[in-house]
Tab-separated table of C-alpha atoms (C1' of nucleotides) in Angstrom:
chain	number	residue	atom	x	y	z
A	1	MET	CA	22.053	-12.830	52.897
A	2	GLY	CA	21.629	-15.873	50.445
A	3	ARG	CA	22.268	-15.061	46.649
A	4	ILE	CA	21.371	-17.048	43.652
A	5	LYS	CA	23.709	-17.460	40.621
A	6	VAL	CA	22.372	-17.761	37.235
A	7	GLN	CA	24.151	-20.175	35.210
A	8	ASN	CA	24.673	-20.435	31.723
A	9	SER	CA	23.315	-16.747	31.606
A	10	PRO	CA	25.175	-15.730	28.375
A	11	THR	CA	23.126	-18.744	26.889
A	12	ILE	CA	19.934	-17.741	28.625
A	13	ARG	CA	20.077	-14.507	27.431
A	14	ARG	CA	20.090	-15.496	23.652
A	15	MET	CA	17.654	-18.125	23.863
A	16	PRO	CA	14.828	-15.832	23.383
A	17	SER	CA	16.149	-14.405	20.342
A	18	TYR	CA	16.054	-18.140	18.966
A	19	LEU	CA	12.738	-18.611	20.272
A	20	HIS	CA	11.618	-15.280	18.536
A	21	GLU	CA	13.528	-16.193	15.507
A	22	LEU	CA	12.151	-19.814	15.421
A	23	LEU	CA	8.481	-18.469	15.757
A	24	ARG	CA	8.854	-16.213	12.551
A	25	ILE	CA	10.356	-19.336	10.756
A	26	ARG	CA	7.269	-21.717	11.991
A	27	LEU	CA	5.124	-19.090	10.497
A	28	GLU	CA	6.689	-19.356	7.145
A	29	GLY	CA	5.592	-22.976	7.097
A	30	ARG	CA	8.879	-24.195	7.332
A	31	SER	CA	9.164	-27.584	9.225
A	32	HIS	CA	12.945	-27.881	10.026
A	33	ILE	CA	15.799	-25.570	10.428
A	34	SER	CA	19.703	-25.970	10.564
A	35	THR	CA	21.801	-24.186	13.353
A	36	THR	CA	23.748	-23.504	9.737
A	37	GLU	CA	20.810	-21.088	8.664
A	38	LEU	CA	19.580	-20.254	12.099
A	39	ALA	CA	23.282	-18.644	12.762
A	40	GLU	CA	23.227	-17.009	9.476
A	41	CYS	CA	20.167	-15.253	9.478
A	42	MET	CA	20.653	-14.088	13.191
A	43	GLY	CA	24.215	-12.865	12.919
A	44	ILE	CA	25.707	-15.112	15.686
A	45	GLU	CA	28.486	-17.469	15.185
A	46	LEU	CA	27.548	-20.764	13.937
A	47	ILE	CA	29.330	-22.657	16.977
A	48	VAL	CA	27.650	-20.277	19.519
A	49	VAL	CA	24.296	-21.441	18.113
A	50	ARG	CA	25.285	-24.985	18.224
A	51	LYS	CA	26.257	-25.203	21.632
A	52	ASP	CA	23.114	-23.352	23.076
A	53	ILE	CA	20.966	-25.509	21.197
A	54	ALA	CA	22.653	-28.547	22.386
A	55	LEU	CA	22.282	-27.457	26.155
A	56	THR	CA	18.735	-27.728	25.476
A	57	GLY	CA	19.178	-31.469	24.761
A	58	ILE	CA	17.216	-31.782	21.813
A	59	ALA	CA	18.322	-34.383	19.213
A	60	GLY	CA	18.464	-33.326	15.423
A	61	ARG	CA	18.949	-35.166	12.146
A	62	ARG	CA	22.407	-34.710	10.596
A	63	ARG	CA	22.155	-33.087	7.175
A	64	ILE	CA	18.847	-31.781	7.720
A	65	GLY	CA	18.910	-30.058	11.262
A	66	TYR	CA	16.112	-29.510	13.728
A	67	GLU	CA	12.320	-29.739	13.752
A	68	VAL	CA	11.211	-26.105	14.420
A	69	ASN	CA	8.472	-27.187	16.625
A	70	GLU	CA	10.447	-29.488	18.390
A	71	LEU	CA	12.982	-26.893	18.968
A	72	ILE	CA	10.457	-24.175	20.249
A	73	THR	CA	8.997	-26.621	22.683
A	74	TYR	CA	12.649	-27.575	23.811
A	75	ILE	CA	13.978	-23.658	24.331
A	76	LYS	CA	10.665	-22.856	26.033
A	77	ASP	CA	11.388	-25.905	28.288
A	78	TYR	CA	14.915	-24.702	29.138
A	79	LEU	CA	13.823	-21.151	29.905
A	80	GLY	CA	11.017	-22.500	32.189
A	81	TRP	CA	8.610	-21.011	29.522
A	82	SER	CA	6.589	-23.905	28.821
A	83	GLY	CA	3.796	-23.549	31.448
A	84	ARG	CA	1.647	-20.570	31.524
A	85	ILE	CA	2.966	-17.678	33.703
A	86	THR	CA	0.357	-15.639	35.634
A	87	ALA	CA	0.807	-12.068	36.158
A	88	THR	CA	-0.196	-8.965	37.568
A	89	LEU	CA	0.646	-5.501	36.618
A	90	LEU	CA	1.011	-2.846	39.180
A	91	GLY	CA	1.318	0.630	37.983
A	92	VAL	CA	0.045	1.225	34.337
A	93	GLY	CA	1.679	4.754	33.663
A	94	ALA	CA	3.164	5.129	30.194
A	95	LEU	CA	5.759	2.023	30.726
A	96	GLY	CA	3.095	-0.112	32.060
A	97	SER	CA	0.920	0.767	29.590
A	98	ALA	CA	3.229	-0.179	27.005
A	99	ILE	CA	3.787	-3.381	28.679
A	100	LEU	CA	0.056	-4.207	28.669
A	101	GLY	CA	-0.082	-3.433	25.028
A	102	TYR	CA	2.863	-5.906	24.216
A	103	ASP	CA	0.999	-8.420	22.149
A	104	GLU	CA	3.671	-11.297	22.067
A	105	PHE	CA	3.219	-11.370	26.075
A	106	PRO	CA	0.892	-14.559	25.144
A	107	VAL	CA	3.329	-16.118	23.015
A	108	TYR	CA	5.763	-16.501	25.867
A	109	GLY	CA	3.183	-17.910	27.947
A	110	VAL	CA	2.862	-14.599	30.209
A	111	GLN	CA	-0.658	-13.920	30.748
A	112	ILE	CA	-1.807	-10.439	32.508
A	113	GLU	CA	-4.521	-11.400	34.583
A	114	SER	CA	-4.987	-7.964	36.562
A	115	VAL	CA	-3.833	-4.299	36.573
A	116	PHE	CA	-3.540	-2.096	39.623
A	117	ASP	CA	-2.725	1.757	40.079
A	118	SER	CA	-2.979	4.334	42.645
A	119	ASP	CA	-4.002	7.279	40.826
A	120	PRO	CA	-7.738	7.789	41.504
A	121	GLU	CA	-7.970	9.238	37.667
A	122	LYS	CA	-7.011	5.747	36.754
A	123	ILE	CA	-8.989	3.571	38.975
A	124	GLY	CA	-11.991	2.209	37.780
A	125	LYS	CA	-11.250	2.960	34.122
A	126	VAL	CA	-10.883	0.411	31.606
A	127	ILE	CA	-7.269	0.335	29.755
A	128	ARG	CA	-6.092	-2.200	27.021
A	129	GLY	CA	-9.269	-4.330	28.106
A	130	HIS	CA	-8.202	-4.247	32.003
A	131	GLU	CA	-10.229	-2.425	34.479
A	132	VAL	CA	-7.724	-0.922	36.752
A	133	TYR	CA	-8.115	-1.698	40.300
A	134	ASP	CA	-7.006	0.266	43.400
A	135	ILE	CA	-3.644	-0.661	44.626
A	136	ALA	CA	-4.805	-0.399	48.077
A	137	THR	CA	-7.178	-3.672	47.572
A	138	ILE	CA	-4.376	-5.734	46.177
A	139	GLY	CA	-4.158	-8.047	49.082
A	140	GLN	CA	-7.969	-8.254	49.319
A	141	ARG	CA	-7.948	-8.984	45.561
A	142	LEU	CA	-5.073	-11.320	45.069
A	143	SER	CA	-4.219	-12.966	48.354
A	144	TYR	CA	-7.142	-16.140	47.724
A	145	SER	CA	-5.123	-17.212	44.515
A	146	PRO	CA	-2.365	-15.060	43.726
A	147	PRO	CA	-0.514	-14.927	40.382
A	148	ASP	CA	2.934	-16.019	39.820
A	149	MET	CA	4.494	-12.819	38.950
A	150	ALA	CA	4.131	-9.044	39.749
A	151	ILE	CA	5.287	-6.617	37.076
A	152	ILE	CA	6.300	-3.495	39.076
A	153	CYS	CA	6.017	-0.031	36.995
A	154	VAL	CA	5.352	2.013	39.760
A	155	PRO	CA	7.440	5.064	40.358
A	156	ALA	CA	10.461	4.465	42.096
A	157	VAL	CA	9.945	5.739	45.425
A	158	HIS	CA	6.759	3.512	45.891
A	159	ALA	CA	8.600	0.375	44.180
A	160	GLN	CA	9.483	-1.150	47.432
A	161	GLU	CA	6.638	-0.677	49.075
A	162	VAL	CA	4.446	-2.261	46.279
A	163	ALA	CA	6.914	-5.218	46.058
A	164	GLU	CA	6.114	-5.953	49.576
A	165	GLN	CA	2.666	-5.959	49.423
A	166	ALA	CA	3.097	-8.347	46.128
A	167	VAL	CA	5.267	-10.420	48.469
A	168	ALA	CA	2.583	-10.522	51.173
A	169	VAL	CA	-0.316	-11.846	48.839
A	170	GLY	CA	2.091	-14.883	48.043
A	171	ILE	CA	3.604	-13.833	44.515
A	172	LYS	CA	6.904	-15.664	43.726
A	173	TYR	CA	8.571	-13.497	40.885
A	174	ILE	CA	8.634	-10.041	40.469
A	175	TRP	CA	9.944	-8.400	37.265
A	176	ASN	CA	11.340	-5.047	38.478
A	177	PHE	CA	10.750	-1.920	35.991
A	178	SER	CA	11.592	0.530	38.635
A	179	ASN	CA	14.881	2.161	39.089
A	180	ILE	CA	15.758	0.975	42.534
A	181	THR	CA	16.723	-2.345	43.564
A	182	LEU	CA	13.924	-4.369	45.443
A	183	LYS	CA	14.813	-5.927	48.616
A	184	VAL	CA	12.692	-8.917	49.288
A	185	PRO	CA	12.726	-12.155	51.213
A	186	SER	CA	14.236	-15.125	50.376
A	187	GLY	CA	12.883	-17.015	47.960
A	188	VAL	CA	11.417	-14.411	45.816
A	189	ILE	CA	12.964	-14.038	42.521
A	190	VAL	CA	13.491	-10.477	41.547
A	191	GLN	CA	14.422	-10.153	37.900
A	192	ARG	CA	15.859	-6.571	37.125
A	193	GLU	CA	17.343	-7.283	33.788
A	194	VAL	CA	15.226	-6.962	30.535
A	195	ILE	CA	16.371	-7.703	26.715
A	196	ALA	CA	14.089	-5.367	24.819
A	197	GLY	CA	13.469	-6.278	21.128
A	198	GLY	CA	11.585	-9.051	22.632
A	199	LEU	CA	11.060	-7.966	26.470
A	200	ALA	CA	12.360	-11.157	27.018
A	201	MET	CA	12.346	-12.202	30.832
A	202	LEU	CA	15.681	-13.851	31.581
A	203	THR	CA	14.867	-16.849	33.482
A	204	VAL	CA	16.677	-17.605	36.350
A	205	LYS	CA	18.378	-20.973	37.075
A	206	MET	CA	19.527	-21.733	41.027
A	207	LYS	CA	22.713	-22.686	41.792
A	208	ASN	CA	24.645	-22.323	44.973
A	209	ASP	CA	26.391	-19.265	46.345
A	210	LYS	CA	28.518	-18.332	43.746
A	211	ALA	CA	28.954	-15.032	42.048
A	212	GLY	CA	26.909	-14.232	38.564
A	213	ILE	CA	24.194	-12.335	37.880
A	214	TYR	CA	23.139	-11.406	41.518
A	215	GLN	CA	19.877	-10.673	43.309
A	216	LYS	CA	20.013	-9.835	46.909
A	217	ILE	CA	17.761	-12.228	48.515
A	218	GLU	CA	18.639	-11.245	52.099
B	1	MET	CA	30.725	-9.954	7.466
B	2	GLY	CA	32.709	-8.023	10.366
B	3	ARG	CA	31.409	-8.133	13.713
B	4	ILE	CA	32.068	-6.250	17.141
B	5	LYS	CA	32.883	-7.875	20.006
B	6	VAL	CA	32.195	-5.995	23.459
B	7	GLN	CA	34.581	-6.177	26.056
B	8	ASN	CA	34.256	-6.510	29.824
B	9	SER	CA	30.830	-6.660	29.128
B	10	PRO	CA	29.244	-8.220	32.640
B	11	THR	CA	31.237	-4.948	34.053
B	12	ILE	CA	29.475	-2.814	31.670
B	13	ARG	CA	26.172	-4.221	32.436
B	14	ARG	CA	26.666	-3.454	35.870
B	15	MET	CA	28.232	0.171	35.442
B	16	PRO	CA	24.730	1.778	34.994
B	17	SER	CA	23.696	0.330	38.504
B	18	TYR	CA	26.577	1.878	40.130
B	19	LEU	CA	25.950	5.196	38.086
B	20	HIS	CA	22.387	5.062	38.917
B	21	GLU	CA	22.900	4.227	42.846
B	22	LEU	CA	25.846	6.841	43.074
B	23	LEU	CA	23.391	9.488	41.677
B	24	ARG	CA	21.057	8.468	44.648
B	25	ILE	CA	23.926	8.597	46.916
B	26	ARG	CA	24.988	12.084	45.824
B	27	LEU	CA	21.327	13.648	46.356
B	28	GLU	CA	21.669	12.447	50.099
B	29	GLY	CA	24.672	14.863	50.271
B	30	ARG	CA	27.271	12.272	50.835
B	31	SER	CA	30.555	13.197	49.262
B	32	HIS	CA	32.427	10.033	49.680
B	33	ILE	CA	31.822	6.296	49.211
B	34	SER	CA	33.536	2.986	49.702
B	35	THR	CA	33.044	0.233	47.468
B	36	THR	CA	32.153	-1.805	50.900
B	37	GLU	CA	29.179	0.330	51.509
B	38	LEU	CA	28.316	0.414	47.501
B	39	ALA	CA	28.448	-3.428	47.496
B	40	GLU	CA	26.425	-3.766	50.605
B	41	CYS	CA	23.575	-1.302	49.260
B	42	MET	CA	23.377	-2.419	45.938
B	43	GLY	CA	23.919	-6.536	46.935
B	44	ILE	CA	26.514	-7.208	44.759
B	45	GLU	CA	29.928	-9.123	46.124
B	46	LEU	CA	32.357	-6.365	47.094
B	47	ILE	CA	35.174	-7.860	45.536
B	48	VAL	CA	33.106	-7.720	42.236
B	49	VAL	CA	32.373	-3.825	42.785
B	50	ARG	CA	36.240	-2.911	43.794
B	51	LYS	CA	37.270	-4.979	40.498
B	52	ASP	CA	34.581	-3.011	38.329
B	53	ILE	CA	35.682	0.304	40.081
B	54	ALA	CA	39.284	-0.451	39.428
B	55	LEU	CA	38.687	-0.674	35.756
B	56	THR	CA	37.246	3.264	35.480
B	57	GLY	CA	40.577	3.908	36.536
B	58	ILE	CA	40.032	6.140	39.321
B	59	ALA	CA	42.123	6.677	42.261
B	60	GLY	CA	40.489	6.186	45.949
B	61	ARG	CA	41.647	6.764	49.151
B	62	ARG	CA	42.254	4.101	51.832
B	63	ARG	CA	39.977	4.245	54.654
B	64	ILE	CA	37.817	6.639	52.999
B	65	GLY	CA	36.938	5.645	49.541
B	66	TYR	CA	36.104	7.315	46.466
B	67	GLU	CA	34.472	10.829	46.217
B	68	VAL	CA	31.464	10.168	45.023
B	69	ASN	CA	31.154	13.030	42.200
B	70	GLU	CA	34.715	11.700	40.958
B	71	LEU	CA	33.226	8.298	40.546
B	72	ILE	CA	30.010	9.393	38.595
B	73	THR	CA	32.436	11.343	36.193
B	74	TYR	CA	34.706	8.129	35.857
B	75	ILE	CA	31.986	5.820	35.337
B	76	LYS	CA	30.363	8.104	32.774
B	77	ASP	CA	33.800	8.485	30.909
B	78	TYR	CA	34.256	4.599	30.686
B	79	LEU	CA	30.807	3.854	29.443
B	80	GLY	CA	31.227	7.104	27.189
B	81	TRP	CA	28.622	8.609	28.756
B	82	SER	CA	30.252	11.930	29.513
B	83	GLY	CA	29.100	13.782	26.278
B	84	ARG	CA	25.758	14.502	25.282
B	85	ILE	CA	24.037	12.135	22.876
B	86	THR	CA	21.358	13.442	20.890
B	87	ALA	CA	18.796	11.142	19.784
B	88	THR	CA	15.799	11.021	17.445
B	89	LEU	CA	12.601	8.574	18.324
B	90	LEU	CA	11.459	6.780	15.666
B	91	GLY	CA	7.873	5.811	16.323
B	92	VAL	CA	5.683	6.968	19.095
B	93	GLY	CA	3.550	4.041	19.935
B	94	ALA	CA	2.886	3.123	23.423
B	95	LEU	CA	6.483	2.047	23.999
B	96	GLY	CA	8.255	5.220	22.210
B	97	SER	CA	5.809	7.400	24.135
B	98	ALA	CA	7.094	5.542	27.421
B	99	ILE	CA	10.775	6.301	26.141
B	100	LEU	CA	9.803	9.868	25.520
B	101	GLY	CA	8.747	10.493	28.739
B	102	TYR	CA	11.426	8.583	30.596
B	103	ASP	CA	12.511	11.601	33.065
B	104	GLU	CA	16.127	10.121	33.686
B	105	PHE	CA	17.412	10.791	30.122
B	106	PRO	CA	19.057	14.106	30.676
B	107	VAL	CA	20.900	12.532	33.515
B	108	TYR	CA	22.461	10.100	31.236
B	109	GLY	CA	23.143	12.635	28.596
B	110	VAL	CA	20.644	11.448	25.868
B	111	GLN	CA	18.703	14.154	24.674
B	112	ILE	CA	15.741	13.138	22.438
B	113	GLU	CA	15.731	15.982	19.672
B	114	SER	CA	13.044	15.111	17.176
B	115	VAL	CA	10.431	12.379	17.124
B	116	PHE	CA	8.919	10.779	14.073
B	117	ASP	CA	5.891	8.336	13.265
B	118	SER	CA	3.882	7.480	10.082
B	119	ASP	CA	0.690	7.655	11.937
B	120	PRO	CA	-1.045	10.448	10.151
B	121	GLU	CA	-3.409	10.795	13.516
B	122	LYS	CA	-0.215	11.440	15.266
B	123	ILE	CA	1.985	13.667	12.697
B	124	GLY	CA	1.534	17.256	13.673
B	125	LYS	CA	0.407	16.467	17.086
B	126	VAL	CA	2.609	17.589	20.359
B	127	ILE	CA	3.286	14.691	22.251
B	128	ARG	CA	5.389	14.946	25.537
B	129	GLY	CA	6.349	18.426	24.549
B	130	HIS	CA	7.786	17.275	20.926
B	131	GLU	CA	6.054	17.638	17.566
B	132	VAL	CA	5.784	14.799	15.633
B	133	TYR	CA	6.835	14.571	12.487
B	134	ASP	CA	6.114	12.163	9.313
B	135	ILE	CA	8.743	9.877	9.332
B	136	ALA	CA	8.897	10.130	5.283
B	137	THR	CA	10.556	13.354	6.123
B	138	ILE	CA	13.453	12.213	7.917
B	139	GLY	CA	15.960	12.645	5.290
B	140	GLN	CA	14.974	16.209	4.630
B	141	ARG	CA	14.954	17.112	8.183
B	142	LEU	CA	17.720	15.139	9.675
B	143	SER	CA	20.554	14.632	6.790
B	144	TYR	CA	21.740	18.374	7.302
B	145	SER	CA	22.798	17.602	10.731
B	146	PRO	CA	22.055	14.047	11.879
B	147	PRO	CA	21.465	13.213	15.676
B	148	ASP	CA	24.066	10.762	17.056
B	149	MET	CA	21.458	7.988	17.882
B	150	ALA	CA	17.809	6.707	16.410
B	151	ILE	CA	15.771	4.731	19.225
B	152	ILE	CA	13.631	2.725	16.911
B	153	CYS	CA	10.017	1.930	18.508
B	154	VAL	CA	8.338	0.884	15.051
B	155	PRO	CA	6.300	-2.193	14.700
B	156	ALA	CA	8.808	-5.056	13.571
B	157	VAL	CA	7.656	-5.073	9.977
B	158	HIS	CA	8.778	-1.600	9.555
B	159	ALA	CA	11.664	-1.769	11.735
B	160	GLN	CA	14.377	-2.552	8.932
B	161	GLU	CA	13.364	0.104	6.429
B	162	VAL	CA	13.137	2.788	9.059
B	163	ALA	CA	16.847	1.480	10.301
B	164	GLU	CA	18.271	1.872	6.653
B	165	GLN	CA	16.881	5.337	6.792
B	166	ALA	CA	17.861	6.255	9.649
B	167	VAL	CA	21.797	5.126	8.435
B	168	ALA	CA	20.946	6.779	5.180
B	169	VAL	CA	21.042	10.407	7.214
B	170	GLY	CA	24.064	9.515	8.739
B	171	ILE	CA	23.204	8.169	12.136
B	172	LYS	CA	25.780	6.377	13.682
B	173	TYR	CA	23.967	4.479	16.555
B	174	ILE	CA	21.004	2.514	16.798
B	175	TRP	CA	19.208	1.582	20.164
B	176	ASN	CA	16.694	-1.185	18.467
B	177	PHE	CA	13.536	-2.011	20.809
B	178	SER	CA	11.884	-3.654	17.753
B	179	ASN	CA	11.592	-7.238	17.998
B	180	ILE	CA	14.049	-7.969	14.926
B	181	THR	CA	17.328	-8.148	14.459
B	182	LEU	CA	18.549	-5.076	12.153
B	183	LYS	CA	21.022	-5.521	9.304
B	184	VAL	CA	22.917	-2.298	8.918
B	185	PRO	CA	25.818	-1.352	7.243
B	186	SER	CA	29.586	-1.921	8.814
B	187	GLY	CA	30.307	1.049	11.167
B	188	VAL	CA	27.075	1.350	12.524
B	189	ILE	CA	26.357	0.245	16.232
B	190	VAL	CA	22.727	-1.398	17.019
B	191	GLN	CA	22.278	-1.765	20.404
B	192	ARG	CA	19.557	-4.501	21.119
B	193	GLU	CA	19.849	-5.036	24.938
B	194	VAL	CA	18.672	-2.835	27.489
B	195	ILE	CA	18.739	-2.989	30.774
B	196	ALA	CA	15.498	-2.121	32.438
B	197	GLY	CA	15.027	-0.604	35.512
B	198	GLY	CA	17.312	2.229	34.344
B	199	LEU	CA	16.482	1.833	30.584
B	200	ALA	CA	20.456	1.735	30.527
B	201	MET	CA	22.312	1.537	27.167
B	202	LEU	CA	24.633	-0.742	26.635
B	203	THR	CA	27.978	0.761	25.809
B	204	VAL	CA	30.010	-0.982	22.800
B	205	LYS	CA	33.484	-1.185	23.098
B	206	MET	CA	35.184	-2.348	19.910
B	207	LYS	CA	37.711	-5.065	20.078
B	208	ASN	CA	38.779	-7.576	17.103
B	209	ASP	CA	37.324	-10.154	15.526
B	210	LYS	CA	36.021	-12.433	18.524
B	211	ALA	CA	33.275	-13.627	20.124
B	212	GLY	CA	31.199	-11.701	22.749
B	213	ILE	CA	27.629	-9.844	22.146
B	214	TYR	CA	27.656	-9.462	18.768
B	215	GLN	CA	25.756	-7.734	16.124
B	216	LYS	CA	25.598	-8.463	12.656
B	217	ILE	CA	27.618	-5.513	10.553
B	218	GLU	CA	27.645	-7.118	7.347
C	1	DT	C1'	48.566	0.971	66.792
C	2	DA	C1'	44.429	-1.652	64.760
C	3	DG	C1'	41.609	-1.651	61.058
C	4	DA	C1'	39.132	-0.474	57.372
C	5	DT	C1'	39.942	0.503	52.801
C	6	DT	C1'	42.334	0.539	48.337
C	7	DG	C1'	45.368	-1.572	45.391
C	8	DT	C1'	47.463	-5.724	42.988
C	9	DT	C1'	48.529	-10.610	41.653
C	10	DA	C1'	47.678	-15.147	41.009
C	11	DA	C1'	44.072	-19.209	41.051
C	12	DT	C1'	40.037	-20.807	39.589
C	13	DC	C1'	35.955	-21.189	37.025
C	14	DG	C1'	33.229	-20.906	33.069
C	15	DA	C1'	32.435	-19.454	28.306
C	16	DT	C1'	34.097	-19.375	23.737
C	17	DT	C1'	36.101	-21.097	20.123
C	18	DA	C1'	38.568	-25.067	17.690
C	19	DA	C1'	39.160	-29.140	15.814
C	20	DC	C1'	37.183	-33.264	14.421
C	21	DA	C1'	34.500	-37.468	14.790
C	22	DA	C1'	29.885	-39.592	13.109
C	23	DT	C1'	26.615	-40.075	9.810
C	24	DC	C1'	22.498	-39.603	6.713
D	1	DT	C1'	30.432	-40.895	-2.737
D	2	DA	C1'	30.830	-35.821	-1.055
D	3	DG	C1'	29.399	-33.087	1.721
D	4	DA	C1'	26.271	-30.773	5.130
D	5	DT	C1'	25.094	-31.487	9.025
D	6	DT	C1'	24.732	-32.861	14.027
D	7	DG	C1'	27.520	-34.600	18.107
D	8	DT	C1'	31.361	-34.327	20.884
D	9	DT	C1'	36.070	-33.394	23.295
D	10	DA	C1'	39.837	-30.632	23.741
D	11	DA	C1'	42.116	-25.662	23.560
D	12	DT	C1'	41.899	-20.992	24.709
D	13	DC	C1'	40.252	-16.841	26.683
D	14	DG	C1'	38.380	-13.987	29.826
D	15	DA	C1'	35.794	-13.082	33.883
D	16	DT	C1'	35.238	-14.186	38.797
D	17	DT	C1'	37.334	-15.007	43.082
D	18	DA	C1'	40.652	-15.475	46.655
D	19	DA	C1'	44.670	-13.868	48.739
D	20	DC	C1'	47.124	-10.569	50.382
D	21	DA	C1'	49.878	-6.433	50.224
D	22	DA	C1'	50.132	-1.464	51.259
D	23	DT	C1'	48.542	2.458	53.917
D	24	DC	C1'	45.635	6.246	56.094
DNA sequence: TAGATTGTTAATCGATTAACAATC
DNA sequence: TAGATTGTTAATCGATTAACAATC
């Protein structure tokens, strides 16, 4: 059974918060920000922010700080959020619907392209602008050009089965909102931890076979 | 500005998963479980599970393992989930509604007692069995006997204001689902991190003024 | 007994924190 | 210049991992 280790996971957990704050700061029209100020407005120790920002590899200007746009780019790169991630939502119950309505996904580069459910009441209906497809048709609809990620919001009893279907069509990332640990083949990354207040995905960085935030990979 | 430090936070993050798994195992009618088996079925390293379980202070039986019911009790105690936590839900939009419908809250001892919103369309309506009250009446309704926790699901622009109202009525824990960092008086614990796949609250253990998972306390 | 498991102690590793150098 | 800030190196702390003792 292989495992993946998440490196710098505390830093990775904080990164989305920096990103969120920076996006807010950019909206205010600010062009530069110092770690001093960022630490102050986020309630995090200065040295922590400094170390985290340093990890992105960005160069700052002494006495001035970092260019906001540039820092946003560096953090996105660090998190692997710079490219667009296409996603399919599997299960559009209460939580799935809330996720579908989360209007900051585009900001983070996540684009939900399709929505599936097994409830005949929902199939064919349009929810938040997305037509709901029958989950039984997932192979037929997605295997030609699978999205990067499946967001699993089905009840726990169906989660494993649905995850396997997702893997079968070639999906490589699973964001698992169900209550169970999913067993998927090696190479598929299952993310089970979520940071609310941002609904941020935790980026997974591979390492060797050591401990950390694990997912069983079989 | 004071700060709180979370001790053993990696362990605390894992505890709800153990709890969830144990509840499942108990439903199967099992009376005992070994860390070997628990580690195997959860995909976590044996030694990690062993250390975590040891932290709860439970005594096991060699060659047999731990009594499932007892272990559940010890983990709940460790997390501070043994007593019942009363809660009020502030904001019943898509996410709030999903939270309201989360049927495992009672398992974890969280009891949502009241629901507030500011939308005239929703006030007075009954959503998932709860009458929605006007958020403007929160002081009048809750200050006599405030719940332990406020679950904040209002839009980011209102989150700070709503948090302050919650604090004003005497609420001591805030579970913040909004996108912003809340500024609250010292002594109120704001939890911003959530583990999905369990929607588990992260228990906060106080320590001295060192680093860790912080919340600004002012 | 042998082996599976708990229980405990020590070693290692990595994250946090402190201290200070560099410089605009 | 003085001071604010970045940048860097070292020290400390705590979590993970390894090793092994105890025992049913």
